[in-house]
PDB file of C-alpha atoms in Angstrom:
ATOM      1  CA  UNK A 289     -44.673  85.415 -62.824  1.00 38.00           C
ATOM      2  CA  UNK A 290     -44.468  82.157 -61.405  1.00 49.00           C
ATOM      3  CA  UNK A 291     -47.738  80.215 -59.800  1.00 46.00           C
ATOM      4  CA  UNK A 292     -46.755  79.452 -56.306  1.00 48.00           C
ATOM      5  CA  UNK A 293     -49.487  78.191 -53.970  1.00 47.00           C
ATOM      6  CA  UNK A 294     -48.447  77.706 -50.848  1.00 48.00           C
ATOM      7  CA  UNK A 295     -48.570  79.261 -47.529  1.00 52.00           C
ATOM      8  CA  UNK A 296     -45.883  76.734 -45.624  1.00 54.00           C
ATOM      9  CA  UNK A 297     -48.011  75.324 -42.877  1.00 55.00           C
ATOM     10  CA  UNK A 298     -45.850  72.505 -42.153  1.00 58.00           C
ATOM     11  CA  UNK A 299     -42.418  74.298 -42.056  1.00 62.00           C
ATOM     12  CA  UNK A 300     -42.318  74.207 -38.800  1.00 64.00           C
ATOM     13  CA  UNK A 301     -42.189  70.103 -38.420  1.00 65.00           C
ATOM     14  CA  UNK A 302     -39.713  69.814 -41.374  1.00 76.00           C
ATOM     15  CA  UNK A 303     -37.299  73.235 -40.037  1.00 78.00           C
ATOM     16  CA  UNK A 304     -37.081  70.808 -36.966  1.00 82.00           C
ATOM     17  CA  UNK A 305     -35.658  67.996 -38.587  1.00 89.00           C
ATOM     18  CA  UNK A 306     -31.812  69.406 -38.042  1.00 93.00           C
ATOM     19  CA  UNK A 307     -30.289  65.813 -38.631  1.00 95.00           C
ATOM     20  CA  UNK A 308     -31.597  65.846 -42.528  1.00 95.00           C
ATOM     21  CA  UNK A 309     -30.589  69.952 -42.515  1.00 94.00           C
ATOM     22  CA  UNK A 310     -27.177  69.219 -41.656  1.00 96.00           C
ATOM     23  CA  UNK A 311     -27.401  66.593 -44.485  1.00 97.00           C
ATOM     24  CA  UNK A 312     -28.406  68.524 -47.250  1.00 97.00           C
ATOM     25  CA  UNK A 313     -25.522  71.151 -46.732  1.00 97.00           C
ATOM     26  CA  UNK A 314     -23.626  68.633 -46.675  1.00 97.00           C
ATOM     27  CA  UNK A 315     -23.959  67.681 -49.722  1.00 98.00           C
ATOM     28  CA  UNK A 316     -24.043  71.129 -51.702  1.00 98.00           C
ATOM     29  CA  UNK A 317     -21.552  73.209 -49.104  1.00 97.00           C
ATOM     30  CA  UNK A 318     -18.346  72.741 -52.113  1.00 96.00           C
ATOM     31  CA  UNK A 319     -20.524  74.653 -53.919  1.00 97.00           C
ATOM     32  CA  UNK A 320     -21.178  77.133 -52.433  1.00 96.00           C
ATOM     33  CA  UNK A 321     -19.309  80.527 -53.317  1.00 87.00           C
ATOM     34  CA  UNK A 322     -19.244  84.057 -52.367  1.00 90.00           C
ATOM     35  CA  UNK A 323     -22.713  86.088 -52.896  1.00 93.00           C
ATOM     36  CA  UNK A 324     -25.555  83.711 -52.732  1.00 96.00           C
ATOM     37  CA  UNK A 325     -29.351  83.728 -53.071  1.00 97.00           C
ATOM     38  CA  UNK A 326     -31.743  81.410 -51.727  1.00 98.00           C
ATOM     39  CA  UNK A 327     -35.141  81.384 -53.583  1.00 98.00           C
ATOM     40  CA  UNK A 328     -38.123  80.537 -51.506  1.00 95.00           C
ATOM     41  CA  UNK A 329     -36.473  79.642 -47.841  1.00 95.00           C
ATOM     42  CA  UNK A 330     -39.943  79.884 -45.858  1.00 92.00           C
ATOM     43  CA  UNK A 331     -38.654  80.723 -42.427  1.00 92.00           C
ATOM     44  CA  UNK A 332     -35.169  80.935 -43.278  1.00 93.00           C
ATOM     45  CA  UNK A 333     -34.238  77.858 -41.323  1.00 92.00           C
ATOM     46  CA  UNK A 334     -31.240  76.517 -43.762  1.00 95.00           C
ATOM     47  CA  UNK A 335     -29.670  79.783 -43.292  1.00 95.00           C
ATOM     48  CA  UNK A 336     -28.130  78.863 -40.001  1.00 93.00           C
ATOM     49  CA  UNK A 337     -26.710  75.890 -41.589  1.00 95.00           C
ATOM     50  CA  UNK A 338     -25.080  77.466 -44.524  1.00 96.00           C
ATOM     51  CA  UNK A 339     -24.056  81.207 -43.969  1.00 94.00           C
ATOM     52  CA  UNK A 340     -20.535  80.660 -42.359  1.00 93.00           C
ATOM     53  CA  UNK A 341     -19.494  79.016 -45.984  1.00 94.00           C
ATOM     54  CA  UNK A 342     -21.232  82.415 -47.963  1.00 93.00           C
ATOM     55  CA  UNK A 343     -19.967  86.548 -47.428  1.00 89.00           C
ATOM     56  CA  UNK A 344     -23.125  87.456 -48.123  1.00 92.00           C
ATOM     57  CA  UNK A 345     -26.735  86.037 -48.470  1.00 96.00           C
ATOM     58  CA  UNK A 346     -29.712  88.009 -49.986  1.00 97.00           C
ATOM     59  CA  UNK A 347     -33.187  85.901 -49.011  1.00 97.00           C
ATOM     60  CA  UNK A 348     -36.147  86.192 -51.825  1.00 97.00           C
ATOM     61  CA  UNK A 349     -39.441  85.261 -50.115  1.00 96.00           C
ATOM     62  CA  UNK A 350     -42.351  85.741 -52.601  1.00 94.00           C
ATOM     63  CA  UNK A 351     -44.864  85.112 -49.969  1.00 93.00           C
ATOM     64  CA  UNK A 352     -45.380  88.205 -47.966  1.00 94.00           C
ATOM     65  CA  UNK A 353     -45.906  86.275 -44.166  1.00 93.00           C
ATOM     66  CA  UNK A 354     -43.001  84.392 -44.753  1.00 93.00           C
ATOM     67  CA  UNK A 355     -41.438  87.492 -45.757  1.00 95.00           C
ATOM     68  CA  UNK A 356     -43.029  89.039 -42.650  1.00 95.00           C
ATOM     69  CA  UNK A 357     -41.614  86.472 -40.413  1.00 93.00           C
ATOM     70  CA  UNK A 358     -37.913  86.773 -42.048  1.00 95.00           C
ATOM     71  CA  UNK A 359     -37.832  89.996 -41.586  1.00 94.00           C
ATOM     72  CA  UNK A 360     -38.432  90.239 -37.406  1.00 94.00           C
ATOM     73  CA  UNK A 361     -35.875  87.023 -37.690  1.00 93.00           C
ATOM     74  CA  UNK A 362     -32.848  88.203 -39.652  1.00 92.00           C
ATOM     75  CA  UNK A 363     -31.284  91.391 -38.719  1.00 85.00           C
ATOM     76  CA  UNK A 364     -27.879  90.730 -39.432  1.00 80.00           C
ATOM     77  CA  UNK A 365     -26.370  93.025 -42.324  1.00 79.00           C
ATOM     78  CA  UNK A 366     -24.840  90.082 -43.882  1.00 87.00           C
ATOM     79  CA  UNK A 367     -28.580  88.908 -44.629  1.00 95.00           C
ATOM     80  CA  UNK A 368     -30.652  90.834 -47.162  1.00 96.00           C
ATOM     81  CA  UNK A 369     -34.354  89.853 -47.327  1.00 97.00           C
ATOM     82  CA  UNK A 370     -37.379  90.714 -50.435  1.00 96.00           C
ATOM     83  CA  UNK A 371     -40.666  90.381 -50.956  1.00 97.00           C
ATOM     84  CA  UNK A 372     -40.575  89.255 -54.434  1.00 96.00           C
ATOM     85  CA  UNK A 373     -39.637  86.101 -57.208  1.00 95.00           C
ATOM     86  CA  UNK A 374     -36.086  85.789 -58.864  1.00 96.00           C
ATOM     87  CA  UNK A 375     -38.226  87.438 -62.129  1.00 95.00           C
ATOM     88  CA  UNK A 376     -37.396  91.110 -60.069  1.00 95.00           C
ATOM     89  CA  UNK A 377     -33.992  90.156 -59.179  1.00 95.00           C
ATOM     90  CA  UNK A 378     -31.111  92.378 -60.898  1.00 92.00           C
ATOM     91  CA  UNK A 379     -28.302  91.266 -59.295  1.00 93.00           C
ATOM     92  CA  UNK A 380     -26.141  87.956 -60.463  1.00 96.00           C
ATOM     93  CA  UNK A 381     -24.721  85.640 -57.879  1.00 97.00           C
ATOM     94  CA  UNK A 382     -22.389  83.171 -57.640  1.00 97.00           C
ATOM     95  CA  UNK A 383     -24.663  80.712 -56.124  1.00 97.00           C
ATOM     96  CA  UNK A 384     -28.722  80.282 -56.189  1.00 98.00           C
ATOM     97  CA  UNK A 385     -30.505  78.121 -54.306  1.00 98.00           C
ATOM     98  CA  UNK A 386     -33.746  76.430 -54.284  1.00 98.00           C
ATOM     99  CA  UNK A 387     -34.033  74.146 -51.078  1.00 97.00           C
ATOM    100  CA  UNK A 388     -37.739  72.263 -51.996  1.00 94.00           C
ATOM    101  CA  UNK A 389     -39.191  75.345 -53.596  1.00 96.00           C
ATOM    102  CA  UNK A 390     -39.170  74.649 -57.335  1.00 97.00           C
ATOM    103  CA  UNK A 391     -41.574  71.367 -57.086  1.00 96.00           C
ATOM    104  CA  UNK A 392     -44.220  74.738 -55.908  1.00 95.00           C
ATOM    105  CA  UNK A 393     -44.226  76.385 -59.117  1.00 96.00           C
ATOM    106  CA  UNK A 394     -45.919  75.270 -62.696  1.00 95.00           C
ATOM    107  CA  UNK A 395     -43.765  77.089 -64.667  1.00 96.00           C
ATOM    108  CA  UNK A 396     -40.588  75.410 -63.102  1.00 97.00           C
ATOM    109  CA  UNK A 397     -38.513  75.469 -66.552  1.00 98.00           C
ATOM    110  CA  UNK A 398     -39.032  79.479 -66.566  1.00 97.00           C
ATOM    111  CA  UNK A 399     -38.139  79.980 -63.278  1.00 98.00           C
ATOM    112  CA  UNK A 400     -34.858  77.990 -64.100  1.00 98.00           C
ATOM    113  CA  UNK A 401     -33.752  80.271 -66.664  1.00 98.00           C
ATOM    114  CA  UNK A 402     -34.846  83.431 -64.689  1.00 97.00           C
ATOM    115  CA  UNK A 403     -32.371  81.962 -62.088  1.00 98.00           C
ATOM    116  CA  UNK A 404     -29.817  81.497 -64.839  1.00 98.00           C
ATOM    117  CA  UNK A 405     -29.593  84.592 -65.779  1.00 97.00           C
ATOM    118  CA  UNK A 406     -29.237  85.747 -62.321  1.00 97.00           C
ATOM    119  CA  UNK A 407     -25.690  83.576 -62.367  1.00 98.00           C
ATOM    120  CA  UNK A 408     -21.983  85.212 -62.660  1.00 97.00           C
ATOM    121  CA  UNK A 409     -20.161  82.367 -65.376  1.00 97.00           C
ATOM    122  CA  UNK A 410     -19.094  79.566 -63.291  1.00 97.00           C
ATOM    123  CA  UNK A 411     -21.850  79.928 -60.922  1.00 97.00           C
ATOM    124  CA  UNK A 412     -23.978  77.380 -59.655  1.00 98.00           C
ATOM    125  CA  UNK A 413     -27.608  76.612 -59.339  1.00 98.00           C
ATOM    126  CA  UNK A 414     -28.657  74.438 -56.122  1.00 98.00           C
ATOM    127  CA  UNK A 415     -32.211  72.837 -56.384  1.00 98.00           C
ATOM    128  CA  UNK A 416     -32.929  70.008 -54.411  1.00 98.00           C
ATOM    129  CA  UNK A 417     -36.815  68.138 -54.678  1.00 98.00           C
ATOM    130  CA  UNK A 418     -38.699  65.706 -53.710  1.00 97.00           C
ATOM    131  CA  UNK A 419     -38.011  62.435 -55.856  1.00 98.00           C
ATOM    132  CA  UNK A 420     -40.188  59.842 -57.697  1.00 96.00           C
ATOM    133  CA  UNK A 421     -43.604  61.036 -59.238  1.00 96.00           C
ATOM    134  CA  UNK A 422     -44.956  57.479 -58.510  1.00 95.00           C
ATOM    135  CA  UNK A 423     -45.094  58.501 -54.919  1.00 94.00           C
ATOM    136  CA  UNK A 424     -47.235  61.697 -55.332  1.00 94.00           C
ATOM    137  CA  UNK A 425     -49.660  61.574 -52.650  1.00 89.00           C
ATOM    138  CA  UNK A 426     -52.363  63.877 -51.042  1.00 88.00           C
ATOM    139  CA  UNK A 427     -49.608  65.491 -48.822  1.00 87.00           C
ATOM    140  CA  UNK A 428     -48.171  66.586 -51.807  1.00 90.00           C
ATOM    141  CA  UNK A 429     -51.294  68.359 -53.206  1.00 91.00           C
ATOM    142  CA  UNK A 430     -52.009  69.499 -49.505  1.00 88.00           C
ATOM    143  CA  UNK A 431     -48.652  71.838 -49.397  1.00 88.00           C
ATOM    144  CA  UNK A 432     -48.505  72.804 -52.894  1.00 91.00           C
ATOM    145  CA  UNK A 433     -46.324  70.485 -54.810  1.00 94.00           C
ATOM    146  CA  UNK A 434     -47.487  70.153 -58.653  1.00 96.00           C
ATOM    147  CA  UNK A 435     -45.298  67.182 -58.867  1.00 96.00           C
ATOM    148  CA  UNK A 436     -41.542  65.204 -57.909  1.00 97.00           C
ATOM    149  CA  UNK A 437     -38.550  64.574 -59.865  1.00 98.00           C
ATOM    150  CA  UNK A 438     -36.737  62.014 -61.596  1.00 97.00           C
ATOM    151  CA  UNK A 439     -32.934  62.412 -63.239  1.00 98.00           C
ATOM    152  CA  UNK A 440     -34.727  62.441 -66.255  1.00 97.00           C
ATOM    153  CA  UNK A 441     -36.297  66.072 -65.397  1.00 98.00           C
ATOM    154  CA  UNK A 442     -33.185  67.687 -64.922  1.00 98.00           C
ATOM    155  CA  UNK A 443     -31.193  66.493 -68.090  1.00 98.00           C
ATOM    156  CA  UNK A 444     -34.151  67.638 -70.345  1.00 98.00           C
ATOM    157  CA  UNK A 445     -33.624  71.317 -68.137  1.00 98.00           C
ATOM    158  CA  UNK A 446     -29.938  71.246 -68.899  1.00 98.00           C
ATOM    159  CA  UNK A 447     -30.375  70.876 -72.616  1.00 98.00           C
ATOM    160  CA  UNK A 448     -33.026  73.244 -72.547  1.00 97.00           C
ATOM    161  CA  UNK A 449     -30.954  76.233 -70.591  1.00 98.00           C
ATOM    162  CA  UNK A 450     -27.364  74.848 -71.720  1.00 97.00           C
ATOM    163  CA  UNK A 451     -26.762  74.271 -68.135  1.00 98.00           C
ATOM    164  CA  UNK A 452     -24.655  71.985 -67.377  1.00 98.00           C
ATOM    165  CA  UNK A 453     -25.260  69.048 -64.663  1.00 98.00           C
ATOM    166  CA  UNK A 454     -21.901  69.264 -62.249  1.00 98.00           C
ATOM    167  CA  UNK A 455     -23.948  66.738 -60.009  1.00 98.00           C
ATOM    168  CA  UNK A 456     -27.502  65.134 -59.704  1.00 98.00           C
ATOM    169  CA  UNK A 457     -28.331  62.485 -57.162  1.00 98.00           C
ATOM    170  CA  UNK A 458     -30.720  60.909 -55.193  1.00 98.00           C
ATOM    171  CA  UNK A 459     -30.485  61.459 -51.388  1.00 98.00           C
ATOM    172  CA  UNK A 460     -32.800  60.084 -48.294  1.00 97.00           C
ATOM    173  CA  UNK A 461     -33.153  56.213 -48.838  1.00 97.00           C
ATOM    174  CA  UNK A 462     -35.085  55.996 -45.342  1.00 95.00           C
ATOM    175  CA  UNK A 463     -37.406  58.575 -46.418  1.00 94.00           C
ATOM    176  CA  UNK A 464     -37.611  56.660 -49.482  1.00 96.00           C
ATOM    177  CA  UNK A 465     -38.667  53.489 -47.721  1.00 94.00           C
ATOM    178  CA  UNK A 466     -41.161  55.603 -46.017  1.00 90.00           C
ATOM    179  CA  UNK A 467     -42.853  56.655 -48.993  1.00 90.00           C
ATOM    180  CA  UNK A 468     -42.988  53.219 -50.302  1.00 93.00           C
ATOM    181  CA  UNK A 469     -44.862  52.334 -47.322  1.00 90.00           C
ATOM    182  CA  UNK A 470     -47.184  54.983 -47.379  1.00 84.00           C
ATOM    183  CA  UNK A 471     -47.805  54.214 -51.347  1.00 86.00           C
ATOM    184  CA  UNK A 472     -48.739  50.551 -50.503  1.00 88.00           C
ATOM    185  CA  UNK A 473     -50.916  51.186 -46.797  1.00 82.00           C
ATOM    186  CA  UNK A 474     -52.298  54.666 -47.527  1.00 75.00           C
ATOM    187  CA  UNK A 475     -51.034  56.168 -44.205  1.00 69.00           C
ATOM    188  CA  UNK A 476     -52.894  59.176 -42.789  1.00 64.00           C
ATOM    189  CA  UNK A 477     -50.960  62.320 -42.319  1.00 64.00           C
ATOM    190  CA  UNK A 478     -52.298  63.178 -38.904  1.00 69.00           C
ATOM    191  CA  UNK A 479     -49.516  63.604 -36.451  1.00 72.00           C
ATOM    192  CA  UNK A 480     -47.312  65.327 -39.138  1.00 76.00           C
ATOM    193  CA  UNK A 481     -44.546  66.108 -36.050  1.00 82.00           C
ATOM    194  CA  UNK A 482     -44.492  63.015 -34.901  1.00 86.00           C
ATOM    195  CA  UNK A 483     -43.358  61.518 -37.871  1.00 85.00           C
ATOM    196  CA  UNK A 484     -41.197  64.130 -39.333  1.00 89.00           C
ATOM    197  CA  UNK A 485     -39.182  63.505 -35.811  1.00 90.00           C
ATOM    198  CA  UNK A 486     -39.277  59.505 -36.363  1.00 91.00           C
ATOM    199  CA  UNK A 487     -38.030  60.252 -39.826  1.00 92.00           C
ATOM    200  CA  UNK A 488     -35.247  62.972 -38.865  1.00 94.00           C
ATOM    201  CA  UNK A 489     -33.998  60.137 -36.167  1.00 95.00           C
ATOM    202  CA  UNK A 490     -33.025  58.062 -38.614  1.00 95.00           C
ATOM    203  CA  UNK A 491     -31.375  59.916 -41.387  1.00 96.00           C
ATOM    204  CA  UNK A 492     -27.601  58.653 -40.071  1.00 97.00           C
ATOM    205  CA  UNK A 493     -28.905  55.611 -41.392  1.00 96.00           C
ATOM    206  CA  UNK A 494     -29.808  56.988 -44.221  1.00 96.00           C
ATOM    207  CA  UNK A 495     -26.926  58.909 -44.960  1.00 97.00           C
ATOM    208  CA  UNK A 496     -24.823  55.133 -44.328  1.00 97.00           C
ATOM    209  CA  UNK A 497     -27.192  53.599 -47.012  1.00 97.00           C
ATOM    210  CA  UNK A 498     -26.787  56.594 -49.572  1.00 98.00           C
ATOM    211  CA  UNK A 499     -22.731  56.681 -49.239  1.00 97.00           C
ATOM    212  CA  UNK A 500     -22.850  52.462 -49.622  1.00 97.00           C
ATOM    213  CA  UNK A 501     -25.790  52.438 -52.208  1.00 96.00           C
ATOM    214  CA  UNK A 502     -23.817  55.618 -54.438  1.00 97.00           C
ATOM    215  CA  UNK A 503     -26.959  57.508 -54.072  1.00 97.00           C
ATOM    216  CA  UNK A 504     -28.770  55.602 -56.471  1.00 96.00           C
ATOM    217  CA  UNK A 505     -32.328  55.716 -54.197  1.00 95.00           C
ATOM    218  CA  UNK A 506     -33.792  58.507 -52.067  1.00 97.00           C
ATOM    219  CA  UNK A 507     -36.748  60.531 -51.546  1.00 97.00           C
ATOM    220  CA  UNK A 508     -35.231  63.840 -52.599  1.00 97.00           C
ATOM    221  CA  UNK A 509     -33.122  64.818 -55.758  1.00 98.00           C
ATOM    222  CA  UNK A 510     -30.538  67.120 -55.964  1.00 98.00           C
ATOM    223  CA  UNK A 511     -29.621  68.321 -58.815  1.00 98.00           C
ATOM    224  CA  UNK A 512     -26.272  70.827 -59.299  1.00 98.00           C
ATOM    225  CA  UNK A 513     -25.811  73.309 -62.209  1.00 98.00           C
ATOM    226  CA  UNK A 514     -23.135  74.874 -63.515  1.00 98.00           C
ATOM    227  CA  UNK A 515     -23.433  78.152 -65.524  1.00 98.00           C
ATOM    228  CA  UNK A 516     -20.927  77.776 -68.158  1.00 95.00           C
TER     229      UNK A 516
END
């Protein structure tokens, strides 16, 4: 069973931030294919960006609120929702996703293979993280977050699981640049909405800088499996 500690206090600020939502579908909505599963989606927020590109969505919420709160959100039929970790899972997909969920757990090479074998051949595995351990701060231990990610992390996981990397790279050079600054002044986290809407203002600038820079920087990862 995976060790997730986290209750999702600030979901709220960072569901808000529809400018970096749009943004990371973006960037993963090739891949994704028929019957899906998203690992971990809090309050379900990412769901209105993706479902028109799925034909069916199941929602696996190991924290029972959360769970609560899906539940009294999502009545469509398309939308299936659980109280439990991909570990209970018997179904394969042709798409799981973990949208900044798998930095939450300890065990995150487990949980990996648990959500391989939850894959049809051919499927793919969508995790995106935060980036950069350098930058791990106290609003990282605050929400839960045993650490961030480099390239690095991922290849060792693919040799581990066999899975193969159809596409890893860095996204958010703004945030990036924001994290930077709050490694060398020590910024306060106070006023968490406030900056979360600051940030989310300028992530068309971001999204210019990633496309010219070939996503070499960012504050978040994204990393792409393929189930071969």
């Amino acid at each position: 069973m995976p060790n997730i500690k986290y209750d999702g206090y600030e979901l709220e600020y960072f569901d808000s931030a529809y400018n970096f939502r749009n943004y990371q579908i973006s960037l993963v909505k090739k891949y994704l294919k028929g019957n899906s599963v998203e690992v971990g989606p809090g309050k379900g927020e990412l769901v209105n960006y993706y479902k028109k590109y799925l034909s069916s969505i199941r929602l696996i919420e190991p924290n029972y609120k959360l769970f609560s709160f899906l539940k009294k959100k999502y009545k469509n039929k398309k939308i299936k929702i659980e109280n439990k970790t991909i570990y209970k899972v018997k179904n394969k997909f042709q798409t799981v996703m973990y949208f900044d969920v798998l930095e939450h757990i300890k065990k995150d090479l487990n949980e990996v293979r648990q959500a391989q074998k939850k894959l049809v051949k051919n499927g793919y595995l969508i995790i995106s993280v935060p980036a950069h351990q350098i930058f791990y701060n106290k609003f990282d231990k605050s929400v839960g977050h045993f650490k961030r990610y480099n390239k690095k992390d991922f290849e060792k996981i693919s040799i581990e699981t066999n899975l193969k990397i159809e596409k890893i790279i860095y996204y958010d050079s703004f945030g990036l640049l924001l994290l930077i600054l709050n490694k060398l002044f020590n910024f306060s986290n106070k006023d968490l909405k406030s900056k979360v809407k600051i940030w989310n203002f300028f992530i068309p600038f971001s999204r210019f800088i990633d496309l010219i820079t070939f996503n070499r920087f960012g504050k978040s990862l994204l990393c792409i499996f393929k189930n071969v």
